[in-house]
PDB file of C-alpha atoms in Angstrom:
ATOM      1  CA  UNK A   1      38.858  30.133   4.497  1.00  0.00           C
ATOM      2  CA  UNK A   2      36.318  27.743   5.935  1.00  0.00           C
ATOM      3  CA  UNK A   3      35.550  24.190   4.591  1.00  0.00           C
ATOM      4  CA  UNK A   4      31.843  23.198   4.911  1.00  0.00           C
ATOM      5  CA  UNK A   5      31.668  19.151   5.733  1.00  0.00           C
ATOM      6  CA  UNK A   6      28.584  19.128   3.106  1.00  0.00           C
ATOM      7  CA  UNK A   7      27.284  20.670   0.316  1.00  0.00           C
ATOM      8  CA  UNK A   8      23.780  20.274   1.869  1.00  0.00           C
ATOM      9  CA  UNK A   9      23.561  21.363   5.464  1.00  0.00           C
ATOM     10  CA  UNK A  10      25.614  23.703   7.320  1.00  0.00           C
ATOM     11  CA  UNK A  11      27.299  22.338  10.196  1.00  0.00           C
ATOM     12  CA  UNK A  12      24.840  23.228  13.590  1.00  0.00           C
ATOM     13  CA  UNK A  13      25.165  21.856  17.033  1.00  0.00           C
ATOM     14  CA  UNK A  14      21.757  20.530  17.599  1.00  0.00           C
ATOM     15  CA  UNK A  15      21.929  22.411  21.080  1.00  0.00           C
ATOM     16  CA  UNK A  16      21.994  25.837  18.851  1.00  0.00           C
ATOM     17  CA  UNK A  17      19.135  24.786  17.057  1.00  0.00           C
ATOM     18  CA  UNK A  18      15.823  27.237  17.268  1.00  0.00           C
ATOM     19  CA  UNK A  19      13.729  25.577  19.830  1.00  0.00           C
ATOM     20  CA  UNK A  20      11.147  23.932  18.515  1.00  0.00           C
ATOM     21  CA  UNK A  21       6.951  24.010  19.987  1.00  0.00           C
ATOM     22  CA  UNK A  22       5.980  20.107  21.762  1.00  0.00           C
ATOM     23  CA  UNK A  23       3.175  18.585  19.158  1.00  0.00           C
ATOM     24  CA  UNK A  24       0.260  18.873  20.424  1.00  0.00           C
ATOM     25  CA  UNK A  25       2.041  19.725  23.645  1.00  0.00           C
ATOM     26  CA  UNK A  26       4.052  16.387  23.586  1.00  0.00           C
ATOM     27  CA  UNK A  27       7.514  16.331  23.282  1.00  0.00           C
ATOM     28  CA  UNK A  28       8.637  12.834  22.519  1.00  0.00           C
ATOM     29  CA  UNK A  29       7.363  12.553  18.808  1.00  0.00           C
ATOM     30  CA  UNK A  30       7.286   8.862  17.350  1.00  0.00           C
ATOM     31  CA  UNK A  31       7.561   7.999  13.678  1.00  0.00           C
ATOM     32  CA  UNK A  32       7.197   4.607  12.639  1.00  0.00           C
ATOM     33  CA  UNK A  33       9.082   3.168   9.582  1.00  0.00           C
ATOM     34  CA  UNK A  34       7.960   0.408   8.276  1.00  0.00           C
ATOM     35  CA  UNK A  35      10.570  -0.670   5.020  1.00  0.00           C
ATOM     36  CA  UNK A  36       8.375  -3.044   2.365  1.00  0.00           C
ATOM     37  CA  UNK A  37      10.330  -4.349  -0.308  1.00  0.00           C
ATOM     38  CA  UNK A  38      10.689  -6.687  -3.176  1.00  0.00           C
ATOM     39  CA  UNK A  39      13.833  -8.591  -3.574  1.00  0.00           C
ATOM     40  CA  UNK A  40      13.237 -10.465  -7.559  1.00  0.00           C
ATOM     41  CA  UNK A  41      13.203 -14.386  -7.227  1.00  0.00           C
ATOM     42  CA  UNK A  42      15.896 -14.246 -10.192  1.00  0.00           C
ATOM     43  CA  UNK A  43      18.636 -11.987  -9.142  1.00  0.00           C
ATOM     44  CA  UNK A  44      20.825 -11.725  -6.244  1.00  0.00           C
ATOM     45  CA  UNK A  45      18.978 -10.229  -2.902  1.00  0.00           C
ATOM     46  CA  UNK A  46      20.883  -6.805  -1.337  1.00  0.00           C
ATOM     47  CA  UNK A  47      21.455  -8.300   1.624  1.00  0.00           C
ATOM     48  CA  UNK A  48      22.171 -12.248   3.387  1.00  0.00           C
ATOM     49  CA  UNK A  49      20.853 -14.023   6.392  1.00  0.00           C
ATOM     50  CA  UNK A  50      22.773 -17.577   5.259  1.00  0.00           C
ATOM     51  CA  UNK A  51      26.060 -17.622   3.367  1.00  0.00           C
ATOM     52  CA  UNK A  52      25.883 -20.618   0.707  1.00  0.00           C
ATOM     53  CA  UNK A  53      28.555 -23.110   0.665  1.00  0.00           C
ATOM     54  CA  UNK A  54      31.886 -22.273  -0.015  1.00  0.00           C
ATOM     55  CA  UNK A  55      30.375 -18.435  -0.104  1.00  0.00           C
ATOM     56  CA  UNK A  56      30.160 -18.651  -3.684  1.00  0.00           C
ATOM     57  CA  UNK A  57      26.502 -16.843  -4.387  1.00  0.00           C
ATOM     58  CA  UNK A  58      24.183 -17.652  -7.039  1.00  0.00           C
ATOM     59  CA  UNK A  59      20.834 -17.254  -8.248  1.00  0.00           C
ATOM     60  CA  UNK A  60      17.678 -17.837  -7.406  1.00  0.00           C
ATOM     61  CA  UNK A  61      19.645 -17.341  -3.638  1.00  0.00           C
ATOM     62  CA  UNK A  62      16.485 -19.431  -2.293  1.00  0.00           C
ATOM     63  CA  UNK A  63      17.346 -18.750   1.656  1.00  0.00           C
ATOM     64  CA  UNK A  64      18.288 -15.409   1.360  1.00  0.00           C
ATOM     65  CA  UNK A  65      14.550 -14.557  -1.278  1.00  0.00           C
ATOM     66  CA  UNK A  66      12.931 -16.578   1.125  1.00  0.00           C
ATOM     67  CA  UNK A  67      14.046 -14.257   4.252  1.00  0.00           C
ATOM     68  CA  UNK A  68      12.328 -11.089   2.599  1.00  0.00           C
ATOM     69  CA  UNK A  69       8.930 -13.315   1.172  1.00  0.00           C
ATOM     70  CA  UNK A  70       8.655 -14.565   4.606  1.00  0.00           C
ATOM     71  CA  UNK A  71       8.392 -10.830   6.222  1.00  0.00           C
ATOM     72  CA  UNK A  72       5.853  -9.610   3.301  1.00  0.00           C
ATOM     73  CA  UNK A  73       3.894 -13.127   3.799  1.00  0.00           C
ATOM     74  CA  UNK A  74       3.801 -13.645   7.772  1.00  0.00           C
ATOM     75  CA  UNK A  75       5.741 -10.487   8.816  1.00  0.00           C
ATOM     76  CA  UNK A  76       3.540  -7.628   8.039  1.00  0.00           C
ATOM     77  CA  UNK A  77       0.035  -9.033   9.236  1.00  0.00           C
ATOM     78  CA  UNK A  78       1.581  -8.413  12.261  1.00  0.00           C
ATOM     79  CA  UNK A  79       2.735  -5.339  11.570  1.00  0.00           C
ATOM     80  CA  UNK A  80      -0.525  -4.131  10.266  1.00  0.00           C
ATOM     81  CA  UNK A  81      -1.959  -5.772  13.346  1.00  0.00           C
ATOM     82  CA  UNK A  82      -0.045  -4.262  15.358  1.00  0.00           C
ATOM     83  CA  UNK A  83      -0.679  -0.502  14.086  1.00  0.00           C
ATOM     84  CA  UNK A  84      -3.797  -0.921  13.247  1.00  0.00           C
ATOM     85  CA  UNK A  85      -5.253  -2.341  16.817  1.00  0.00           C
ATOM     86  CA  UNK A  86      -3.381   1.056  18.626  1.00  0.00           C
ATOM     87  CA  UNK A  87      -4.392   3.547  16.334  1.00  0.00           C
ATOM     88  CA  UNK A  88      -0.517   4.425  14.955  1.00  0.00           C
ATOM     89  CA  UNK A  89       0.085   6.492  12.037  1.00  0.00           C
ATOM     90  CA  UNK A  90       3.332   4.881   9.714  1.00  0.00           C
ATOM     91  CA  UNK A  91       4.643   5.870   6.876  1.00  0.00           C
ATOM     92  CA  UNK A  92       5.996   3.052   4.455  1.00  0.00           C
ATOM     93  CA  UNK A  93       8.664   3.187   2.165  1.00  0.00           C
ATOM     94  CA  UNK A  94       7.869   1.413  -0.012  1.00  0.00           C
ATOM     95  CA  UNK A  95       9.561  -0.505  -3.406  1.00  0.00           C
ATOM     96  CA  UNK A  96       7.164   1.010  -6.042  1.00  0.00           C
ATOM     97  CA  UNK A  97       7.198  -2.211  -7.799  1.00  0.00           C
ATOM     98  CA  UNK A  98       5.405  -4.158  -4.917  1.00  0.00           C
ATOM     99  CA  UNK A  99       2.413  -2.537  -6.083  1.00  0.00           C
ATOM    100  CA  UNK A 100       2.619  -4.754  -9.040  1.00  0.00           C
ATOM    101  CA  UNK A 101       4.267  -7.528  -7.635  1.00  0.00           C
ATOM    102  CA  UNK A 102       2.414  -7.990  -3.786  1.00  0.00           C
ATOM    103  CA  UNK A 103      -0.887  -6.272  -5.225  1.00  0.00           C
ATOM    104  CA  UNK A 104      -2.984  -7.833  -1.922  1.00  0.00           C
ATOM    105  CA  UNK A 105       0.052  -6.236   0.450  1.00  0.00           C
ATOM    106  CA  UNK A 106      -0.063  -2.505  -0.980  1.00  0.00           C
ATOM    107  CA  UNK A 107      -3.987  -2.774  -1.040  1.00  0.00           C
ATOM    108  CA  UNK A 108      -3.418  -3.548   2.725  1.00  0.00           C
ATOM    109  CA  UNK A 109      -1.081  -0.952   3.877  1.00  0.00           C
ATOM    110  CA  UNK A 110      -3.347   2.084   1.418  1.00  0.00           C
ATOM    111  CA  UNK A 111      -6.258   0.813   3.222  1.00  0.00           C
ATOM    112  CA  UNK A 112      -5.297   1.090   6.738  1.00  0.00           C
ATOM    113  CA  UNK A 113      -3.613   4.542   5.674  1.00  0.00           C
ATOM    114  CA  UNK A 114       0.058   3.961   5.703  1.00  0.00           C
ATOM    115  CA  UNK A 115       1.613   6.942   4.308  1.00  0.00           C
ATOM    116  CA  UNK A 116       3.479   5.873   1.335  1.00  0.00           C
ATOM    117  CA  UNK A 117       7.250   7.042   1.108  1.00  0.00           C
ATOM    118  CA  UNK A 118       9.347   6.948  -1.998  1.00  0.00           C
ATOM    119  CA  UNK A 119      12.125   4.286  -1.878  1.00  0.00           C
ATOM    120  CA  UNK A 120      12.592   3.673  -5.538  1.00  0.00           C
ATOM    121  CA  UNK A 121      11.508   1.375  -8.210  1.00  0.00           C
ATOM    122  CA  UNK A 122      13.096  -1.484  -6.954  1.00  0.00           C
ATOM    123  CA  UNK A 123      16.043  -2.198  -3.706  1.00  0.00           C
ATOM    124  CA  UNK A 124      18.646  -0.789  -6.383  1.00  0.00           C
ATOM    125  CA  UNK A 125      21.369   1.876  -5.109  1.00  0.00           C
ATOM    126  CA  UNK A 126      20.390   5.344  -6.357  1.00  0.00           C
ATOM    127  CA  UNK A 127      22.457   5.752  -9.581  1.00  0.00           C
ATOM    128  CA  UNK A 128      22.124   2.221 -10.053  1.00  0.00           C
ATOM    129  CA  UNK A 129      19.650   3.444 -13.521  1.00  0.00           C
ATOM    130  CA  UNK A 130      20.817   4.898 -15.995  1.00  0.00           C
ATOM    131  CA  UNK A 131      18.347   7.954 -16.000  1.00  0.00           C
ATOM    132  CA  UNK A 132      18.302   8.737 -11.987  1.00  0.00           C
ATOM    133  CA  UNK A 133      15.911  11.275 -12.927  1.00  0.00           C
ATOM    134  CA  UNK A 134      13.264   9.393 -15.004  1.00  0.00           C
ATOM    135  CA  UNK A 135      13.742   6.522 -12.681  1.00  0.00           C
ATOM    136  CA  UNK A 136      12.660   8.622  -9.472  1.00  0.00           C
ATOM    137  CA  UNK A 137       9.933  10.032 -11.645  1.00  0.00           C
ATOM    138  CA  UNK A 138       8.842   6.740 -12.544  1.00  0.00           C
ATOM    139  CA  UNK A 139       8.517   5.332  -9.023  1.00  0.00           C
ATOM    140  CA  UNK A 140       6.598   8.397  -7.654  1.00  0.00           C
ATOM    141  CA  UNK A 141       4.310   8.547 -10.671  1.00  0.00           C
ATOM    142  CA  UNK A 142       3.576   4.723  -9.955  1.00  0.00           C
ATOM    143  CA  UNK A 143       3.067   5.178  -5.970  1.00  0.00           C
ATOM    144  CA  UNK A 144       0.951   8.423  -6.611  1.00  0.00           C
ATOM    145  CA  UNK A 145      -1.490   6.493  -9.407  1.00  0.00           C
ATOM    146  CA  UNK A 146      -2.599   3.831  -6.471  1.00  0.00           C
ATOM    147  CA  UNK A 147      -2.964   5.765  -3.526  1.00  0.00           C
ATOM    148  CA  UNK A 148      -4.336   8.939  -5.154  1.00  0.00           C
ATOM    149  CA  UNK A 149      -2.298  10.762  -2.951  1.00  0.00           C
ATOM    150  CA  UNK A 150       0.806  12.597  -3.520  1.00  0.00           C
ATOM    151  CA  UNK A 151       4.012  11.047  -2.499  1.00  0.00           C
ATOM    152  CA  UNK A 152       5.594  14.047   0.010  1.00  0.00           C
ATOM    153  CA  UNK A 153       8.604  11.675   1.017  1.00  0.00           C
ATOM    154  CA  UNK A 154      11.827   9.545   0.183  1.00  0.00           C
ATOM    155  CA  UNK A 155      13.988   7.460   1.396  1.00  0.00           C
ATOM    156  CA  UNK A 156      16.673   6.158  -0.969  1.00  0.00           C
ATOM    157  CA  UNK A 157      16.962   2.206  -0.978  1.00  0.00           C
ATOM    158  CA  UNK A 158      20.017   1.249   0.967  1.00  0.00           C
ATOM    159  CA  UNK A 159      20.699   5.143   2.182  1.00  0.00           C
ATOM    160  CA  UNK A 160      21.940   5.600  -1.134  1.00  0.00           C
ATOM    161  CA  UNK A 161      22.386   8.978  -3.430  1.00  0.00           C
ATOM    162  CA  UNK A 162      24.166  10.362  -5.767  1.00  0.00           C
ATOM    163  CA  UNK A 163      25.989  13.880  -5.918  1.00  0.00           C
ATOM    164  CA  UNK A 164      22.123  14.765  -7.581  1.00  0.00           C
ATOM    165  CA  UNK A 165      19.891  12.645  -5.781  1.00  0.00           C
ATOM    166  CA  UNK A 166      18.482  15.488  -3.791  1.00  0.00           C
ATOM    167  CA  UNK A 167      17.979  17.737  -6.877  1.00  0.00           C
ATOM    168  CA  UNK A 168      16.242  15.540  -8.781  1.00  0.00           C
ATOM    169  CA  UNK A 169      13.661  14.365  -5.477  1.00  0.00           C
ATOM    170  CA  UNK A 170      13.008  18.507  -5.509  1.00  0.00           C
ATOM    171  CA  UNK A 171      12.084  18.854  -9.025  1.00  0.00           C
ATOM    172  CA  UNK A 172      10.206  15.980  -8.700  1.00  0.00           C
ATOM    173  CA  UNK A 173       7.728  17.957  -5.916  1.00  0.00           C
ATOM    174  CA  UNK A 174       9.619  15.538  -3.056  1.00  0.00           C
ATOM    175  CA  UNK A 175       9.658  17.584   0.231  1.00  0.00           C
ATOM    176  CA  UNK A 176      11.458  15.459   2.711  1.00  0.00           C
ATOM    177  CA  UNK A 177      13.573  13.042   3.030  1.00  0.00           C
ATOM    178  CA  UNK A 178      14.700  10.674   5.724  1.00  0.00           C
ATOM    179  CA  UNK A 179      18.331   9.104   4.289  1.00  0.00           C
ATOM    180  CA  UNK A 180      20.253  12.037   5.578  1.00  0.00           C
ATOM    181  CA  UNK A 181      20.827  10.889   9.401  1.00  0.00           C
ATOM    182  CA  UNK A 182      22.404  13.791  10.829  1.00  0.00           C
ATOM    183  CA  UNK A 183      20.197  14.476  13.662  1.00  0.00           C
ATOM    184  CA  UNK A 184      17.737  14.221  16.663  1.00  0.00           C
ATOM    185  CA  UNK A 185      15.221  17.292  14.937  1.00  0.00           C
ATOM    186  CA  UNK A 186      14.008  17.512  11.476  1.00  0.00           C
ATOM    187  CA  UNK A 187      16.699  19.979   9.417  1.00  0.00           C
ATOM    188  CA  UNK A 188      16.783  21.463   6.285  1.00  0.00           C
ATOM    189  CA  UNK A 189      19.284  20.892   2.950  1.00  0.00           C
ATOM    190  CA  UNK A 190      19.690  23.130   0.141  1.00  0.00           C
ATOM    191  CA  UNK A 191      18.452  21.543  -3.441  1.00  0.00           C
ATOM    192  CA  UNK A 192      18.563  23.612  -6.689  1.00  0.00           C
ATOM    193  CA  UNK A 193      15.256  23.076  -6.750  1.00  0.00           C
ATOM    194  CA  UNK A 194      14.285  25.151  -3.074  1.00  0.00           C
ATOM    195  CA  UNK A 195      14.747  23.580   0.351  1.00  0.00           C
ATOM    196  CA  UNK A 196      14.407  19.839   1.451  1.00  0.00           C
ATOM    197  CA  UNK A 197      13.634  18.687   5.131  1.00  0.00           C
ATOM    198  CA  UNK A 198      15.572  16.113   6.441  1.00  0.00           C
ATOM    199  CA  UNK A 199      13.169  14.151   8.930  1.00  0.00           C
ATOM    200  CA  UNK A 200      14.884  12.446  11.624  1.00  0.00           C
ATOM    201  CA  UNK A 201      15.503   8.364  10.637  1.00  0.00           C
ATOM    202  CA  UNK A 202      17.411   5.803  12.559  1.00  0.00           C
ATOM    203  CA  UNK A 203      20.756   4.373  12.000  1.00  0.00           C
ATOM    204  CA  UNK A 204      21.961   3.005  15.404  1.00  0.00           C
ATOM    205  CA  UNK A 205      18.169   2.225  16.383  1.00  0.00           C
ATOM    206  CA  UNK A 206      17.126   0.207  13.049  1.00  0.00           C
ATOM    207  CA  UNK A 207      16.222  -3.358  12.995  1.00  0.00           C
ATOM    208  CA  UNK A 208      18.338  -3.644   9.501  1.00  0.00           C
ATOM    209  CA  UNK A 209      21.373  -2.530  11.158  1.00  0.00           C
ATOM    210  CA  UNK A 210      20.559  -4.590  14.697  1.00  0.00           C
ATOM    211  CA  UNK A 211      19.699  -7.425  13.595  1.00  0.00           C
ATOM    212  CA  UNK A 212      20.766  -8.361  10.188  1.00  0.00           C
ATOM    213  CA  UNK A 213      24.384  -6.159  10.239  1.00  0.00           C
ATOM    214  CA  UNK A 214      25.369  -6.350  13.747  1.00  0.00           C
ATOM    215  CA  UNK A 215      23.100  -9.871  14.255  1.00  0.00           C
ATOM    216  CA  UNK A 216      22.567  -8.972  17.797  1.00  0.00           C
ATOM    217  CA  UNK A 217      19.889 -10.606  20.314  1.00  0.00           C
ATOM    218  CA  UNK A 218      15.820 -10.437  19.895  1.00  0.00           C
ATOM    219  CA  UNK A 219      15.270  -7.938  22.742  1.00  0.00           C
ATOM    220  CA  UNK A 220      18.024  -5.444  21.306  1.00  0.00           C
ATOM    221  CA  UNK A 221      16.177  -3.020  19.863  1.00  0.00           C
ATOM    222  CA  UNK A 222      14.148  -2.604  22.910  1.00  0.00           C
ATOM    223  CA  UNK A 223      16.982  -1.751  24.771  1.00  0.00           C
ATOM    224  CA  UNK A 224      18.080   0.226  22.839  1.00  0.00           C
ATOM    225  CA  UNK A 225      14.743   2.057  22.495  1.00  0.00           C
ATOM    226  CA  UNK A 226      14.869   2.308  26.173  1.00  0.00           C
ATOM    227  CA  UNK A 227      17.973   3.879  26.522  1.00  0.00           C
ATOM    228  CA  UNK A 228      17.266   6.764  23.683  1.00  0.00           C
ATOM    229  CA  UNK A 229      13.821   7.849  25.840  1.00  0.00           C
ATOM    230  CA  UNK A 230      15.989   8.251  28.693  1.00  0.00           C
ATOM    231  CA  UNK A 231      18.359  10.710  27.017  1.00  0.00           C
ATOM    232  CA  UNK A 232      15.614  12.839  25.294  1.00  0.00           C
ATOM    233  CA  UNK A 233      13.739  12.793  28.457  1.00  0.00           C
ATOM    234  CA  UNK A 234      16.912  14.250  30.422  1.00  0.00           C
ATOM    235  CA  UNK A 235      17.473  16.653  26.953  1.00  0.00           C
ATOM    236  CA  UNK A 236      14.215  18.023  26.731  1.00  0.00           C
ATOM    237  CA  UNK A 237      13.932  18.938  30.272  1.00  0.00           C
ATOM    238  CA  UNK A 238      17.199  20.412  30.445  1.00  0.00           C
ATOM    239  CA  UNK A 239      16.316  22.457  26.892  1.00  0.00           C
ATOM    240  CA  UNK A 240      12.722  22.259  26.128  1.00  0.00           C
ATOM    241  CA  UNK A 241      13.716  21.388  22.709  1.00  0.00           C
ATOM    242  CA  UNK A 242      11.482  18.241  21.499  1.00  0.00           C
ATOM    243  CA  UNK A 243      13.050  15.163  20.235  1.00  0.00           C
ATOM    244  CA  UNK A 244      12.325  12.608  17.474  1.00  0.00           C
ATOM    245  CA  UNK A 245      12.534   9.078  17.791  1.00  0.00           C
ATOM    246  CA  UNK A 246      12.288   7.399  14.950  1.00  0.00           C
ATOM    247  CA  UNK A 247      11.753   3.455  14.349  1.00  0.00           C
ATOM    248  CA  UNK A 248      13.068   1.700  10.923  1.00  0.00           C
ATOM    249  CA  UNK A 249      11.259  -1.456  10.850  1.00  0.00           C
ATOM    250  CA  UNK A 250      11.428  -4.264   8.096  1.00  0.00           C
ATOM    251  CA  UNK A 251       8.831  -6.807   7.831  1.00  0.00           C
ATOM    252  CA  UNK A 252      11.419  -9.651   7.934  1.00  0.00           C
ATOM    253  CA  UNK A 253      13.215  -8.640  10.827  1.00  0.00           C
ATOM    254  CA  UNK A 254      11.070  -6.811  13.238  1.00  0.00           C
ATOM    255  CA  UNK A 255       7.490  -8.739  11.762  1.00  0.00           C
ATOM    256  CA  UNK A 256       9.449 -12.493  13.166  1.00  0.00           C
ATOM    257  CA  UNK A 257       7.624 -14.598  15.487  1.00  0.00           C
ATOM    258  CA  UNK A 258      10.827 -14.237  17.794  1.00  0.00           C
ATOM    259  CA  UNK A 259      11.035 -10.675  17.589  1.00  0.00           C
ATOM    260  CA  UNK A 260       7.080  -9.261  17.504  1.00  0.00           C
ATOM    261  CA  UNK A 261       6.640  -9.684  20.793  1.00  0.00           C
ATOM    262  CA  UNK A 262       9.453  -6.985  22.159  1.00  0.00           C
ATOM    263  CA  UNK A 263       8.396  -4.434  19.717  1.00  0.00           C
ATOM    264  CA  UNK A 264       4.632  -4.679  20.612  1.00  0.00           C
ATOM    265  CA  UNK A 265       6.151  -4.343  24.480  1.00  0.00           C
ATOM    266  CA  UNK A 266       8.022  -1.170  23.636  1.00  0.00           C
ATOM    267  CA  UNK A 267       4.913   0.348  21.628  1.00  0.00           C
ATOM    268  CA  UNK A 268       2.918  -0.390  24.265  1.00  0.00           C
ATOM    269  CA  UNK A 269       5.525   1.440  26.844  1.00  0.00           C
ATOM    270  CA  UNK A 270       5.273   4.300  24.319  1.00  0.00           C
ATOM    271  CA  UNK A 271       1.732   4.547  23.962  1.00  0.00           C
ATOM    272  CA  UNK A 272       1.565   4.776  27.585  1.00  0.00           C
ATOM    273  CA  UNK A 273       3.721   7.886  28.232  1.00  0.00           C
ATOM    274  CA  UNK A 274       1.965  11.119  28.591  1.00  0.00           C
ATOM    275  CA  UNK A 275       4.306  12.968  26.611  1.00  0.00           C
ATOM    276  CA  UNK A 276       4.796  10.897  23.406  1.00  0.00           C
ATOM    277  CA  UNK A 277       2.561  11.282  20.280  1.00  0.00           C
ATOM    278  CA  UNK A 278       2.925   9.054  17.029  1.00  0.00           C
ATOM    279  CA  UNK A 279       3.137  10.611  14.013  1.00  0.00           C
ATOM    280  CA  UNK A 280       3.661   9.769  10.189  1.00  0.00           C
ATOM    281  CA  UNK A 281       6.104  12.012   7.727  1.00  0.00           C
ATOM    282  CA  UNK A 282       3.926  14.064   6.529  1.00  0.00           C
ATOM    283  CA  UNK A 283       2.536  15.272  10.053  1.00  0.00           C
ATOM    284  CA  UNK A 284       5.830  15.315  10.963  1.00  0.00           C
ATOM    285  CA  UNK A 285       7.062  17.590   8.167  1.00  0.00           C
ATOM    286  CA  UNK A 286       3.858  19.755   8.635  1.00  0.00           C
ATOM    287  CA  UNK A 287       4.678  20.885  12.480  1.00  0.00           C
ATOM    288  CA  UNK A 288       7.903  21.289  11.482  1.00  0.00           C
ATOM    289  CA  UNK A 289       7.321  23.730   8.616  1.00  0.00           C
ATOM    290  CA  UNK A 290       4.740  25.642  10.354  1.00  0.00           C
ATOM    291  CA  UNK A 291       7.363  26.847  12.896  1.00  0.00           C
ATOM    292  CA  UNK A 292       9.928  27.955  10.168  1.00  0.00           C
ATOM    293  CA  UNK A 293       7.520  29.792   8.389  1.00  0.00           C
ATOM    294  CA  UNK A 294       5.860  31.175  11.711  1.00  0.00           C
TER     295      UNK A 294
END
């Protein structure tokens, strides 16, 4: 009797994987990420830059709120700047509540057509509601009412789910997801509800988890950016399978004045490469459907 390591996806080397067709005849495919959240003046923020004094927390945590306003403030005009000027599709997940809250943000990001991506009401662990269901339903509902668009993606705040997480994103009319990190092509997982595509996201190559978890050096990311092209270059030619590279950015991290500068170099070094196109989820998600049902 075999044992499946998830309910979700069965097990596949991504070297058995169905080869999939270059987009647009380019086989390094780029998604941008760019994380905007709210973390509430008057309740403890989900994550800490500066431990207080005697590391005894309490609220308002001004250094820590300050860390996140300073990214939506001064962070993302450079982000949008940055985009905008080259022409690069991102997709946003985005706290639904920042449309209420950072009204002059959201405006910004709809207008220069960000694609916006589910990532709940507020930075709360899934589950952390009592109605998972109505509360996913809320946050698309609110999302979908200000861009006129429908909301085709989610990614849960903090990685988080439940055991029914993926269920309820389904009903909901959800049709990918990026939490589930399990690999270098988009996959799919099994829902009550009909399939759910996985889209590639980054764990090891994510400012969050450079620079705020493992607190490493400005230029980190780059390198480490560097170092994945090389291996998908080497893969692809050895396989002809394309690779995804996703790029997790957060406003407060990647959108610093000590930090902009490397990530506009590596854009740049990507923009430049005759085999790399930039794409947002939904474009992603498209190409990748097309093949399955081709």
């Amino acid at each position: 009797m075999s044992t499946a390591s998830n309910p979700r996806a069965p097990f596949r080397l991504t070297s058995d994987a169905p080869k999939l067709k270059p987009f647009d005849g380019k086989t390094l495919i780029v998604h941008i990420l760019v994380n905007v959240e709210y973390w509430p003046y008057d309740q403890p923020t989900p994550r800490h830059i500066v431990i207080p004094p005697h590391g005894r927390y309490h609220v308002p945590d001004l250094p820590n709120f300050c860390w996140s306003e300073y990214g939506n403030r001064a962070g993302m005009p450079r982000l949008l700047k940055l985009f905008g000027d080259r022409g690069i599709p991102v997709s946003a997940p985005i706290n639904a509540n920042v449309v209420d809250v950072y009204p002059r943000l959201a405006a910004a990001m709809r207008d220069a057509g960000w694609e916006f991506v589910g990532h709940g009401m507020r930075q709360l662990a899934q589950g952390g509601e009592t109605d998972e269901a109505t509360q996913i339903r809320a946050a698309l509902d609110k999302l979908e009412s200000f861009t006129g668009k429908t909301t085709r993606g989610w990614m849960s705040p903090g990685w988080s789910e439940t055991f029914d997480t993926l269920d309820h994103l389904r009903a909901a009319g959800v049709e990918y997801v990026t939490q589930w990190v399990i690999d270098d092509i988009p996959t799919k997982l099994t829902t009550r509800h009909g399939d759910m595509v996985s889209l590639p996201y980054g764990l090891d190559i994510n400012d969050s988890v450079i620079f705020a978890i493992e607190k490493h050096a400005s230029d980190e990311m780059k390198l480490r950016i560097r170092e994945a092209i090389k291996t998908f270059e080497r893969e692809t030619r050895e396989t002809g399978q394309p690779r995804v590279l996703p790029i997790p950015l957060h406003p407060h991290l990647s959108g610093v004045s000590h930090r902009i500068n490397h990530l506009i170099e590596v854009i740049d070094e990507l923009k430049a490469r005759p085999d790399t196109v930039f794409v947002n989820g939904s474009q992603l998600l498209d190409w990748y459907l097309a093949q399955q049902a081709g």
